[in-house]
Amino acid sequence: MAKRRQCRGCGAYLQSKDESKTGYLPEHLLADDGRALVCQRCYRITHYGKEQHTTITGQDAVEMVKAGVGWGDAVLLILDLIDFEPSLSVALDTVLGDKPVVAVVNKGDLLPPKTRVAEVQAWVERQLAHRHVRFPVFVVSATTGAGVAGLLDYINAYDYRRWTVVGATNVGKSTIIGRLLQMGKKQGGGNPTVARFPGTTVECLQWKLTNKITLADTPGLVPGGRLSDQVCHSCAPKLIPGKRLSVKVYELSANSALVNPGFAAVQVINESEDNHQAVLLGFSASDVSWRRANINKIGYWLDKSCGDCQFDQWEQHQVAIPAE
């Protein structure tokens, strides 16, 4: 029986029967067996930035990742520095098992320029210690390539030949694999499809890093509680940082609030005893828009979401910030 062919972008098994399902490619293109092929969905993502929803579920992803971890000798666990705790918890709680793990902390380029890599690495090691795990830690940027060369040297220095790349959706697994392939000089057969949409990779897909080392890309795991997973596919990329974080200072009185229309609001409940305004330092994605509003208008602004991700119920959380 002939081996089923996979899309070299997302890993979907190629088929020409149902355009609404993953892996679709017109039959006349699928008949070309002399080159690496990408499915219609990956082509549209790459060339037009258009997303097509997939039928893969969170549990499907977990089972595929478990199979990928079982195949591998070691694991590259990709973590999101900007959304660290969910990206760590979903992997530790579901799929890692007892394989050797290297923690690769992505999106280091989004931090302010004065933040040192050694400082970030030490912070990550402390967070891992709190979860009673100890992994080698690399801080990288899939966007700029910073830190990836050191990671490649580490991979090449060990006897593990099969590395499974694991992580939550939108942490940058496929982009990091592309960087490693580029630096490892194994560029034949294309690169994984990269997008700011969640769930781009839908099946485990293997890539030859060197003549001896193979990487396996896996579907993204879906953590619970992330706002970007609860909004529509058009709004999600706005909440996922793709550039250096926007840093702004806001002064709020007891009668004013900060609102991100349709998504969130921040209100000062108690001012300090000397009646000064509260000062908030905000870090957010560059596409996130905050504005000042009267506290009586918070409900109005929270209702200003797009029609595809209107929320039925809002949660309120109080945070106590001690005075210094």
PDB file of C-alpha atoms in Angstrom, residues 23-272:
ATOM      1  CA  GLY A  23      -5.507  18.402   3.448  1.00  0.00           C
ATOM      2  CA  TYR A  24      -7.621  19.277   0.412  1.00  0.00           C
ATOM      3  CA  LEU A  25      -5.809  19.721  -2.887  1.00  0.00           C
ATOM      4  CA  PRO A  26      -7.349  19.629  -6.383  1.00  0.00           C
ATOM      5  CA  GLU A  27      -6.878  16.223  -7.952  1.00  0.00           C
ATOM      6  CA  HIS A  28      -4.717  17.437 -10.848  1.00  0.00           C
ATOM      7  CA  LEU A  29      -2.228  18.924  -8.338  1.00  0.00           C
ATOM      8  CA  LEU A  30      -2.318  15.916  -6.062  1.00  0.00           C
ATOM      9  CA  ALA A  31      -1.312  13.736  -8.999  1.00  0.00           C
ATOM     10  CA  ASP A  32       2.102  15.430  -9.075  1.00  0.00           C
ATOM     11  CA  ASP A  33       4.300  13.030  -7.106  1.00  0.00           C
ATOM     12  CA  GLY A  34       7.616  14.661  -7.981  1.00  0.00           C
ATOM     13  CA  ARG A  35       7.649  17.505  -5.437  1.00  0.00           C
ATOM     14  CA  ALA A  36       6.637  18.428  -1.905  1.00  0.00           C
ATOM     15  CA  LEU A  37       3.021  19.598  -1.874  1.00  0.00           C
ATOM     16  CA  VAL A  38       1.073  21.939   0.384  1.00  0.00           C
ATOM     17  CA  CYS A  39      -2.673  21.800   0.841  1.00  0.00           C
ATOM     18  CA  GLN A  40      -5.039  24.493  -0.372  1.00  0.00           C
ATOM     19  CA  ARG A  41      -5.511  25.790   3.177  1.00  0.00           C
ATOM     20  CA  CYS A  42      -1.765  26.309   3.728  1.00  0.00           C
ATOM     21  CA  TYR A  43      -1.446  27.985   0.336  1.00  0.00           C
ATOM     22  CA  ARG A  44      -4.182  30.459   1.225  1.00  0.00           C
ATOM     23  CA  ILE A  45      -2.676  31.142   4.650  1.00  0.00           C
ATOM     24  CA  THR A  46       0.801  31.721   3.203  1.00  0.00           C
ATOM     25  CA  HIS A  47      -0.164  33.822   0.186  1.00  0.00           C
ATOM     26  CA  TYR A  48      -3.384  35.558   1.254  1.00  0.00           C
ATOM     27  CA  GLY A  49      -3.432  35.405   5.059  1.00  0.00           C
ATOM     28  CA  LYS A  50      -6.795  33.636   4.931  1.00  0.00           C
ATOM     29  CA  GLU A  51      -7.744  31.148   7.610  1.00  0.00           C
ATOM     30  CA  GLN A  52      -9.911  28.086   7.085  1.00  0.00           C
ATOM     31  CA  HIS A  53     -11.290  26.494  10.224  1.00  0.00           C
ATOM     32  CA  THR A  54     -10.208  22.932  10.947  1.00  0.00           C
ATOM     33  CA  THR A  55     -12.109  20.076  12.534  1.00  0.00           C
ATOM     34  CA  ILE A  56      -9.295  19.105  14.913  1.00  0.00           C
ATOM     35  CA  THR A  57     -10.336  19.236  18.582  1.00  0.00           C
ATOM     36  CA  GLY A  58      -8.289  19.853  21.698  1.00  0.00           C
ATOM     37  CA  GLN A  59      -8.441  16.166  22.601  1.00  0.00           C
ATOM     38  CA  ASP A  60      -7.389  15.207  19.061  1.00  0.00           C
ATOM     39  CA  ALA A  61      -4.329  17.428  19.489  1.00  0.00           C
ATOM     40  CA  VAL A  62      -3.468  15.857  22.852  1.00  0.00           C
ATOM     41  CA  GLU A  63      -3.576  12.344  21.398  1.00  0.00           C
ATOM     42  CA  MET A  64      -1.445  13.323  18.400  1.00  0.00           C
ATOM     43  CA  VAL A  65       1.130  15.027  20.611  1.00  0.00           C
ATOM     44  CA  LYS A  66       1.285  12.002  22.911  1.00  0.00           C
ATOM     45  CA  ALA A  67       1.976   9.818  19.875  1.00  0.00           C
ATOM     46  CA  GLY A  68       4.678  12.255  18.754  1.00  0.00           C
ATOM     47  CA  VAL A  69       6.316  12.234  22.183  1.00  0.00           C
ATOM     48  CA  GLY A  70       6.227   8.438  22.156  1.00  0.00           C
ATOM     49  CA  TRP A  71       8.039   8.454  18.788  1.00  0.00           C
ATOM     50  CA  GLY A  72      10.782  10.830  19.926  1.00  0.00           C
ATOM     51  CA  ASP A  73      13.893  10.366  22.015  1.00  0.00           C
ATOM     52  CA  ALA A  74      13.622  13.847  23.548  1.00  0.00           C
ATOM     53  CA  VAL A  75      11.266  16.838  23.608  1.00  0.00           C
ATOM     54  CA  LEU A  76      11.671  20.481  22.691  1.00  0.00           C
ATOM     55  CA  LEU A  77       9.020  22.196  24.817  1.00  0.00           C
ATOM     56  CA  ILE A  78       8.251  25.603  23.282  1.00  0.00           C
ATOM     57  CA  LEU A  79       6.985  28.099  25.859  1.00  0.00           C
ATOM     58  CA  ASP A  80       5.470  31.539  25.344  1.00  0.00           C
ATOM     59  CA  LEU A  81       7.341  34.139  27.372  1.00  0.00           C
ATOM     60  CA  ILE A  82       4.411  36.550  27.103  1.00  0.00           C
ATOM     61  CA  ASP A  83       1.809  33.967  28.175  1.00  0.00           C
ATOM     62  CA  PHE A  84       4.089  31.696  30.154  1.00  0.00           C
ATOM     63  CA  GLU A  85       1.970  29.872  32.728  1.00  0.00           C
ATOM     64  CA  PRO A  86      -0.743  28.512  30.349  1.00  0.00           C
ATOM     65  CA  SER A  87       1.848  27.376  27.794  1.00  0.00           C
ATOM     66  CA  LEU A  88       3.744  25.493  30.525  1.00  0.00           C
ATOM     67  CA  SER A  89       0.789  24.002  32.383  1.00  0.00           C
ATOM     68  CA  VAL A  90      -0.970  22.480  29.367  1.00  0.00           C
ATOM     69  CA  ALA A  91       2.140  20.487  28.424  1.00  0.00           C
ATOM     70  CA  LEU A  92       3.139  19.400  31.937  1.00  0.00           C
ATOM     71  CA  ASP A  93      -0.384  18.293  32.741  1.00  0.00           C
ATOM     72  CA  THR A  94      -1.109  16.298  29.598  1.00  0.00           C
ATOM     73  CA  VAL A  95       1.674  15.035  27.355  1.00  0.00           C
ATOM     74  CA  LEU A  96       5.318  15.187  28.425  1.00  0.00           C
ATOM     75  CA  GLY A  97       5.737  11.838  30.134  1.00  0.00           C
ATOM     76  CA  ASP A  98       9.272  10.904  31.188  1.00  0.00           C
ATOM     77  CA  LYS A  99      11.251  11.888  28.063  1.00  0.00           C
ATOM     78  CA  PRO A 100      14.220  14.312  28.380  1.00  0.00           C
ATOM     79  CA  VAL A 101      12.940  17.865  27.905  1.00  0.00           C
ATOM     80  CA  VAL A 102      14.570  21.107  26.780  1.00  0.00           C
ATOM     81  CA  ALA A 103      12.557  24.280  27.494  1.00  0.00           C
ATOM     82  CA  VAL A 104      12.703  26.768  24.611  1.00  0.00           C
ATOM     83  CA  VAL A 105      11.224  30.109  25.668  1.00  0.00           C
ATOM     84  CA  ASN A 106      10.086  32.013  22.600  1.00  0.00           C
ATOM     85  CA  LYS A 107       9.249  35.694  21.937  1.00  0.00           C
ATOM     86  CA  GLY A 108      12.232  37.151  23.757  1.00  0.00           C
ATOM     87  CA  ASP A 109      12.261  39.937  21.147  1.00  0.00           C
ATOM     88  CA  LEU A 110       8.962  41.288  22.475  1.00  0.00           C
ATOM     89  CA  LEU A 111      10.449  42.380  25.800  1.00  0.00           C
ATOM     90  CA  PRO A 112      11.849  45.880  26.405  1.00  0.00           C
ATOM     91  CA  PRO A 113      15.434  46.265  25.070  1.00  0.00           C
ATOM     92  CA  LYS A 114      16.945  46.655  28.556  1.00  0.00           C
ATOM     93  CA  THR A 115      15.763  43.203  29.682  1.00  0.00           C
ATOM     94  CA  ARG A 116      18.763  40.841  29.774  1.00  0.00           C
ATOM     95  CA  VAL A 117      18.514  37.272  28.500  1.00  0.00           C
ATOM     96  CA  ALA A 118      20.220  35.935  31.640  1.00  0.00           C
ATOM     97  CA  GLU A 119      17.563  37.631  33.767  1.00  0.00           C
ATOM     98  CA  VAL A 120      14.764  36.012  31.749  1.00  0.00           C
ATOM     99  CA  GLN A 121      16.443  32.608  31.886  1.00  0.00           C
ATOM    100  CA  ALA A 122      16.808  32.797  35.672  1.00  0.00           C
ATOM    101  CA  TRP A 123      13.142  33.778  36.018  1.00  0.00           C
ATOM    102  CA  VAL A 124      12.045  30.815  33.874  1.00  0.00           C
ATOM    103  CA  GLU A 125      14.180  28.422  35.921  1.00  0.00           C
ATOM    104  CA  ARG A 126      12.481  29.681  39.101  1.00  0.00           C
ATOM    105  CA  GLN A 127       9.042  29.138  37.553  1.00  0.00           C
ATOM    106  CA  LEU A 128       9.991  25.596  36.578  1.00  0.00           C
ATOM    107  CA  ALA A 129      11.290  24.926  40.091  1.00  0.00           C
ATOM    108  CA  HIS A 130       7.901  25.977  41.469  1.00  0.00           C
ATOM    109  CA  ARG A 131       6.403  23.180  39.360  1.00  0.00           C
ATOM    110  CA  HIS A 132       9.076  20.752  40.650  1.00  0.00           C
ATOM    111  CA  VAL A 133      10.730  20.295  37.246  1.00  0.00           C
ATOM    112  CA  ARG A 134      14.208  21.163  36.032  1.00  0.00           C
ATOM    113  CA  PHE A 135      14.916  21.549  32.303  1.00  0.00           C
ATOM    114  CA  PRO A 136      17.730  23.182  30.334  1.00  0.00           C
ATOM    115  CA  VAL A 137      16.401  26.623  29.302  1.00  0.00           C
ATOM    116  CA  PHE A 138      16.992  28.536  26.064  1.00  0.00           C
ATOM    117  CA  VAL A 139      15.529  31.996  25.459  1.00  0.00           C
ATOM    118  CA  VAL A 140      15.020  32.588  21.729  1.00  0.00           C
ATOM    119  CA  SER A 141      13.167  34.674  19.186  1.00  0.00           C
ATOM    120  CA  ALA A 142      11.592  32.763  16.337  1.00  0.00           C
ATOM    121  CA  THR A 143      11.054  36.088  14.561  1.00  0.00           C
ATOM    122  CA  THR A 144      14.629  37.391  14.638  1.00  0.00           C
ATOM    123  CA  GLY A 145      16.471  34.092  15.108  1.00  0.00           C
ATOM    124  CA  ALA A 146      18.187  35.266  18.294  1.00  0.00           C
ATOM    125  CA  GLY A 147      19.293  32.345  20.479  1.00  0.00           C
ATOM    126  CA  VAL A 148      18.397  29.672  17.893  1.00  0.00           C
ATOM    127  CA  ALA A 149      22.040  28.973  16.958  1.00  0.00           C
ATOM    128  CA  GLY A 150      22.819  28.072  20.582  1.00  0.00           C
ATOM    129  CA  LEU A 151      19.794  25.759  20.642  1.00  0.00           C
ATOM    130  CA  LEU A 152      20.969  24.065  17.442  1.00  0.00           C
ATOM    131  CA  ASP A 153      24.431  23.508  18.933  1.00  0.00           C
ATOM    132  CA  TYR A 154      22.819  21.921  21.991  1.00  0.00           C
ATOM    133  CA  ILE A 155      20.707  19.561  19.849  1.00  0.00           C
ATOM    134  CA  ASN A 156      23.729  18.542  17.780  1.00  0.00           C
ATOM    135  CA  ALA A 157      25.822  17.852  20.893  1.00  0.00           C
ATOM    136  CA  TYR A 158      23.587  15.031  22.152  1.00  0.00           C
ATOM    137  CA  ASP A 159      22.964  11.494  20.937  1.00  0.00           C
ATOM    138  CA  TYR A 160      19.189  11.955  20.673  1.00  0.00           C
ATOM    139  CA  ARG A 161      18.201  11.546  17.031  1.00  0.00           C
ATOM    140  CA  ARG A 162      14.454  12.128  17.210  1.00  0.00           C
ATOM    141  CA  TRP A 163      13.194  15.356  18.773  1.00  0.00           C
ATOM    142  CA  THR A 164       9.494  16.060  19.207  1.00  0.00           C
ATOM    143  CA  VAL A 165       8.507  19.745  19.228  1.00  0.00           C
ATOM    144  CA  VAL A 166       5.637  20.359  21.656  1.00  0.00           C
ATOM    145  CA  GLY A 167       3.798  23.480  22.753  1.00  0.00           C
ATOM    146  CA  ALA A 168       0.543  25.391  23.060  1.00  0.00           C
ATOM    147  CA  THR A 169      -1.093  27.009  20.054  1.00  0.00           C
ATOM    148  CA  ASN A 170       0.596  30.194  18.814  1.00  0.00           C
ATOM    149  CA  VAL A 171       3.835  29.761  20.794  1.00  0.00           C
ATOM    150  CA  GLY A 172       5.916  29.607  17.597  1.00  0.00           C
ATOM    151  CA  LYS A 173       6.722  25.891  17.186  1.00  0.00           C
ATOM    152  CA  SER A 174       6.630  25.892  13.400  1.00  0.00           C
ATOM    153  CA  THR A 175       8.606  29.132  13.105  1.00  0.00           C
ATOM    154  CA  ILE A 176      11.349  27.784  15.377  1.00  0.00           C
ATOM    155  CA  ILE A 177      11.509  24.584  13.333  1.00  0.00           C
ATOM    156  CA  GLY A 178      11.893  26.707  10.210  1.00  0.00           C
ATOM    157  CA  ARG A 179      14.769  28.614  11.838  1.00  0.00           C
ATOM    158  CA  LEU A 180      16.493  25.393  12.883  1.00  0.00           C
ATOM    159  CA  LEU A 181      16.130  23.950   9.381  1.00  0.00           C
ATOM    160  CA  GLN A 182      17.589  27.105   7.889  1.00  0.00           C
ATOM    161  CA  MET A 183      20.576  27.081  10.233  1.00  0.00           C
ATOM    162  CA  GLY A 184      21.008  23.323   9.865  1.00  0.00           C
ATOM    163  CA  LYS A 185      21.201  23.724   6.073  1.00  0.00           C
ATOM    164  CA  LYS A 186      18.346  21.276   5.527  1.00  0.00           C
ATOM    165  CA  GLN A 187      16.011  23.504   3.512  1.00  0.00           C
ATOM    166  CA  GLY A 188      14.749  21.026   0.907  1.00  0.00           C
ATOM    167  CA  GLY A 189      11.031  20.219   0.986  1.00  0.00           C
ATOM    168  CA  GLY A 190       9.887  23.611   2.244  1.00  0.00           C
ATOM    169  CA  ASN A 191       9.142  24.796   5.779  1.00  0.00           C
ATOM    170  CA  PRO A 192       6.157  24.427   8.135  1.00  0.00           C
ATOM    171  CA  THR A 193       3.290  26.831   7.487  1.00  0.00           C
ATOM    172  CA  VAL A 194       3.392  29.784   9.878  1.00  0.00           C
ATOM    173  CA  ALA A 195       0.406  31.962  10.779  1.00  0.00           C
ATOM    174  CA  ARG A 196      -0.943  34.080  13.614  1.00  0.00           C
ATOM    175  CA  PHE A 197      -4.027  31.862  13.637  1.00  0.00           C
ATOM    176  CA  PRO A 198      -4.287  29.113  16.258  1.00  0.00           C
ATOM    177  CA  GLY A 199      -4.230  25.494  15.136  1.00  0.00           C
ATOM    178  CA  THR A 200      -2.237  25.801  11.897  1.00  0.00           C
ATOM    179  CA  THR A 201      -0.452  22.435  12.344  1.00  0.00           C
ATOM    180  CA  VAL A 202      -2.997  19.597  12.312  1.00  0.00           C
ATOM    181  CA  GLU A 203      -0.887  16.397  12.208  1.00  0.00           C
ATOM    182  CA  CYS A 204       2.573  15.309  13.327  1.00  0.00           C
ATOM    183  CA  LEU A 205       5.045  16.104  10.557  1.00  0.00           C
ATOM    184  CA  GLN A 206       8.711  15.102  10.445  1.00  0.00           C
ATOM    185  CA  TRP A 207      11.613  17.232   9.217  1.00  0.00           C
ATOM    186  CA  LYS A 208      15.237  16.196   8.661  1.00  0.00           C
ATOM    187  CA  LEU A 209      17.447  18.632  10.545  1.00  0.00           C
ATOM    188  CA  THR A 210      20.678  16.824   9.685  1.00  0.00           C
ATOM    189  CA  ASN A 211      21.486  13.423   8.245  1.00  0.00           C
ATOM    190  CA  LYS A 212      21.170  12.003  11.766  1.00  0.00           C
ATOM    191  CA  ILE A 213      18.596  14.245  13.488  1.00  0.00           C
ATOM    192  CA  THR A 214      14.848  14.454  12.771  1.00  0.00           C
ATOM    193  CA  LEU A 215      12.403  16.983  14.214  1.00  0.00           C
ATOM    194  CA  ALA A 216       8.671  16.295  14.515  1.00  0.00           C
ATOM    195  CA  ASP A 217       6.251  19.220  14.498  1.00  0.00           C
ATOM    196  CA  THR A 218       3.005  18.552  16.399  1.00  0.00           C
ATOM    197  CA  PRO A 219      -0.427  20.199  16.658  1.00  0.00           C
ATOM    198  CA  GLY A 220      -0.711  22.963  19.216  1.00  0.00           C
ATOM    199  CA  LEU A 221      -2.194  22.178  22.617  1.00  0.00           C
ATOM    200  CA  VAL A 222      -5.052  24.430  23.743  1.00  0.00           C
ATOM    201  CA  PRO A 223      -4.707  25.833  27.286  1.00  0.00           C
ATOM    202  CA  GLY A 224      -7.809  26.848  29.169  1.00  0.00           C
ATOM    203  CA  GLY A 225      -8.599  30.452  30.006  1.00  0.00           C
ATOM    204  CA  ARG A 226      -6.697  32.348  27.295  1.00  0.00           C
ATOM    205  CA  LEU A 227      -8.709  35.249  25.927  1.00  0.00           C
ATOM    206  CA  SER A 228      -7.220  34.713  22.465  1.00  0.00           C
ATOM    207  CA  ASP A 229      -8.819  31.237  22.381  1.00  0.00           C
ATOM    208  CA  GLN A 230     -12.257  32.599  23.270  1.00  0.00           C
ATOM    209  CA  VAL A 231     -12.588  35.223  20.554  1.00  0.00           C
ATOM    210  CA  CYS A 232     -13.124  34.825  16.820  1.00  0.00           C
ATOM    211  CA  HIS A 233     -10.307  34.116  14.367  1.00  0.00           C
ATOM    212  CA  SER A 234     -10.335  37.725  13.156  1.00  0.00           C
ATOM    213  CA  CYS A 235      -9.875  39.211  16.631  1.00  0.00           C
ATOM    214  CA  ALA A 236      -7.413  36.633  18.020  1.00  0.00           C
ATOM    215  CA  PRO A 237      -4.365  37.926  16.067  1.00  0.00           C
ATOM    216  CA  LYS A 238      -4.925  41.397  17.543  1.00  0.00           C
ATOM    217  CA  LEU A 239      -4.428  40.006  21.058  1.00  0.00           C
ATOM    218  CA  ILE A 240      -1.375  37.876  20.218  1.00  0.00           C
ATOM    219  CA  PRO A 241       1.762  40.046  20.225  1.00  0.00           C
ATOM    220  CA  GLY A 242       3.698  39.968  16.974  1.00  0.00           C
ATOM    221  CA  LYS A 243       5.878  43.020  17.671  1.00  0.00           C
ATOM    222  CA  ARG A 244       7.600  44.442  20.736  1.00  0.00           C
ATOM    223  CA  LEU A 245       5.072  45.038  23.508  1.00  0.00           C
ATOM    224  CA  SER A 246       3.501  48.459  23.688  1.00  0.00           C
ATOM    225  CA  VAL A 247       4.371  50.031  27.060  1.00  0.00           C
ATOM    226  CA  LYS A 248       2.258  52.922  28.296  1.00  0.00           C
ATOM    227  CA  VAL A 249       1.627  54.728  31.576  1.00  0.00           C
ATOM    228  CA  TYR A 250      -1.918  55.647  32.575  1.00  0.00           C
ATOM    229  CA  GLU A 251      -3.187  57.792  35.457  1.00  0.00           C
ATOM    230  CA  LEU A 252      -6.663  56.932  36.700  1.00  0.00           C
ATOM    231  CA  SER A 253      -8.936  58.486  39.297  1.00  0.00           C
ATOM    232  CA  ALA A 254     -11.774  56.747  41.106  1.00  0.00           C
ATOM    233  CA  ASN A 255     -14.238  57.961  38.452  1.00  0.00           C
ATOM    234  CA  SER A 256     -12.287  56.846  35.425  1.00  0.00           C
ATOM    235  CA  ALA A 257     -11.477  53.516  33.800  1.00  0.00           C
ATOM    236  CA  LEU A 258      -9.358  52.039  31.038  1.00  0.00           C
ATOM    237  CA  VAL A 259     -11.298  50.063  28.454  1.00  0.00           C
ATOM    238  CA  ASN A 260     -10.317  47.824  25.585  1.00  0.00           C
ATOM    239  CA  PRO A 261     -13.614  47.871  23.674  1.00  0.00           C
ATOM    240  CA  GLY A 262     -15.270  44.474  23.623  1.00  0.00           C
ATOM    241  CA  PHE A 263     -12.544  42.735  25.641  1.00  0.00           C
ATOM    242  CA  ALA A 264     -11.687  44.187  29.058  1.00  0.00           C
ATOM    243  CA  ALA A 265     -11.905  47.146  31.431  1.00  0.00           C
ATOM    244  CA  VAL A 266      -9.787  48.290  34.391  1.00  0.00           C
ATOM    245  CA  GLN A 267     -11.239  50.430  37.167  1.00  0.00           C
ATOM    246  CA  VAL A 268      -9.609  51.901  40.279  1.00  0.00           C
ATOM    247  CA  ILE A 269     -11.710  50.958  43.299  1.00  0.00           C
ATOM    248  CA  ASN A 270      -9.721  52.641  46.090  1.00  0.00           C
ATOM    249  CA  GLU A 271      -7.322  55.524  45.745  1.00  0.00           C
ATOM    250  CA  SER A 272      -4.383  56.064  48.059  1.00  0.00           C
TER     251      SER A 272
END
